[in-house]
Amino acid sequence: MPAVPAAVEAVLRVALPLPLPRLFDYRAPPAWRADQAAVGCRVRVPFGPRELVGVVAATGPADPAAPELREVLERLDPEPLLHGELFASLQWLARYCHAPLGEVLATALPAALRRGEPQPDTRTWAWRLTEAGNTAQAAMRAGRPKRLADLLHAAPRDEEALDDLLEGWRGAARTLAGRGLVERVAVPASQLAPAPGAGPEPNPEQARAIGAVLASTGFAPLLLDGVTGSGKTEVYLHAIADCLARGRQALVLVPEIGLTPQTLARFRARLGVPVHALHSGLNDAERARVWSAALRGEARVVVGTRSAVFTPLPEAGLIVVDEEHDGSYKQQDGIRYHARDFALVRARALEVPVVLGSATPSLESLHNAGSGRYLHLRLSQRAGNARPPPVRVLDVRKRALDNGLSRELLEAIDAALAADGQVLVFRNRRGYAPVLLCHDCGWSAQCRRCDAAMTVHGGGRRLQCHHCGHRQAAPPACPDCAGLALQPQGVGTERLEEMLMQRFGARVPVLRIDRGSTRRRDALQKHFETLGERPGLLVGTQMLAKGHDLAGLTLVAVVGIDEGLFSADFRAAEKLAQLLIQVAGRAGRAERAGEVLLQTHHPDHPLLQTLINGGYHAFAASELAQREEAGFPPFAHMALLRAESRHADPPMAFLQRARALLAEAASRSGDSVDGGLVLHGPLPAPMARRAGMYRAQLPLSALQRRDLHLALDRALPAIHALPEARRTRWSLDVDPVDLY
Ligand code: ADP
Ligand code: ZN
Ligand code: ZN
């Protein structure tokens, strides 16, 4: 008897956080239907012996050939968590990165939501004194509870404000609440916000830039190209205020190091609405709270670092990317997205303006501005009375150096301190010395797990690998020849600090600022506060290059940049130029004039010459011409297939097979006028072994983005299926920033 065909059942296609480029079908439980309303909701599903949380990406008819489907265990959201523009943009990102949608969604969602926790309470909580508290406050004993009570006596404060105002206030609040003196209350956000504060009157250049942002309708990318201290932040603030006045939300992306309590305080004071911060210092619950507050339209201004680009913006009005050239916008593992680039994609989908600000715009952005794709806004003058510092090159060829510093440089430091100035010595190498060398036989300390020298720390007592973190004590004698002539070679920030301390420590404070000395996110600011306006010396790495106003800084001394002049990475010149301009920009931010000294063995190097005589834009023009000549981004589009393994051979074996598949896929398309896909390698990575892993890579490039993506789309299923793919860990990086 012929079977009666059953009505085709609708199934849920679920994106799961697994490295498999597909969706997974499940049956909906009887209680609810597998219809469009389920799309964008999180579900808990069985997967093998495990349970996973995924997001329903689509619904559709069951495949009659497929085996019996399992049923969803639980629907976690009554309403879709992901929908509209954000969901569509994330699907675009998955296609662009050639990554599974489930992994992209897992990257985009705050960890608590990714784990399946319910959407958090987004009310703003504030603390206030009870009646008993009001009575008791004046007579309380000194201490943190008293300080908290004093703060609350002036006005109720929300928890974010208290985070800025009083360290450790939560403990004090618990103590006082236990005694019935304070209470926690939910308040409408609008009640807490201070009245918007006034800023300085915009100068003509700022006014023009503000006018351009306000005049733009729909999607409009604007490059705000303004020298350090030219008042870019003022332009953002005006644009955000206008966005708020139009009843829309604003998203501001900043580099990790730029998101200080001071930045937030400046935004809060000026905008007159609560400003929600999203950064790595928050715990999972706090991150989920901000994300959900934005989704509900409660958060009107979100200021955050890289992953804040995934903030839902149902009422978007503006996106700002500050320091758009900053390397921290590129995610370096997992889904390797670029937050600036994704911000542009979202702004297009949201039909809002996106302002990219920098004193040293990326060559990509300058190229886009040059070709008319972005509106190019220039702020050429420092705001207020500050003047840009002159740069002087110190040729140190054949000069005697004391721990890497020339006599002329030391004299300049001496003079600047004598004139009550502050001095910044920039050396982009932390630790005591980059190498420990045996003077008798030439042995040097190498990391056991990396192809790299161990950096000397602790004045010569400790060794540390800056690539894998491995630490050990420095050997007392040479492991090869048993000689006692082990010497730290070269100069890092620790050694500079030690030497400057000996010379100037009796006269002024000497502070070192690098990742060794400044782990906590507000430590940098603490250092600056310690120094205040007094004369003093700061020694440090690129941490010093970013955004902090140092009113008393009159001399910036840049040493030991020469190795950066000869790097193999095609982006090295751009990064070095940006770093030099940013560091130089620290000097003379306020009333006092500043000077920059650049100590080098290569005073005639074209990069330095162009940069000093022509400035950043002259450098950028010449560098762009070279990139075009060589066929590098932004004139070509790149991707990098990486592979690594504990064993030496599998990465190269895998990449050889992948290369063949890609070449075949490219030849099949064959319809490009520009030669299509170019494959280089595979080659061992510049650091062929790192943290015990052997690493290799296959760079791919094409003049047309389409050719690159077409070849990848065609070849990746077969690459996934390669037997070699199971013997190595591999990943694809579209638009790689670091080729290591
Ligand atoms: P950027 O973001 O370009 O580094 P900021 O917006 O932080 O610059 O401005 C640098 C300094 O100049 C700040 O102290 C700011 O208050 C001040 N400033 C900005 N615009 C003006 C202006 N139009 N008049 C006076 N001072 C200004
Ligand atoms: Zn030796
Ligand atoms: Zn190592």
PDB file of C-alpha atoms and ligand atoms in Angstrom, residues 438-443 478-483 486, ligand 2:
ATOM      1  CA  CYS A 438      77.491  35.549  26.143  1.00  0.00           C
ATOM      2  CA  HIS A 439      80.403  37.777  25.335  1.00  0.00           C
ATOM      3  CA  ASP A 440      82.794  34.781  25.290  1.00  0.00           C
ATOM      4  CA  CYS A 441      81.101  32.451  22.829  1.00  0.00           C
ATOM      5  CA  GLY A 442      78.173  34.322  21.264  1.00  0.00           C
ATOM      6  CA  TRP A 443      75.393  32.241  22.861  1.00  0.00           C
ATOM      7  CA  CYS A 478      76.660  30.594  29.937  1.00  0.00           C
ATOM      8  CA  PRO A 479      74.936  27.227  29.286  1.00  0.00           C
ATOM      9  CA  ASP A 480      77.246  26.653  26.291  1.00  0.00           C
ATOM     10  CA  CYS A 481      80.737  27.617  27.444  1.00  0.00           C
ATOM     11  CA  ALA A 482      80.187  28.009  31.196  1.00  0.00           C
ATOM     12  CA  GLY A 483      81.722  31.466  30.905  1.00  0.00           C
ATOM     13  CA  LEU A 486      76.726  37.076  30.145  1.00  0.00           C
TER      14      LEU A 486
HETATM   15 ZN    ZN B   2      79.245  31.336  26.262  1.00  0.00          ZN
END
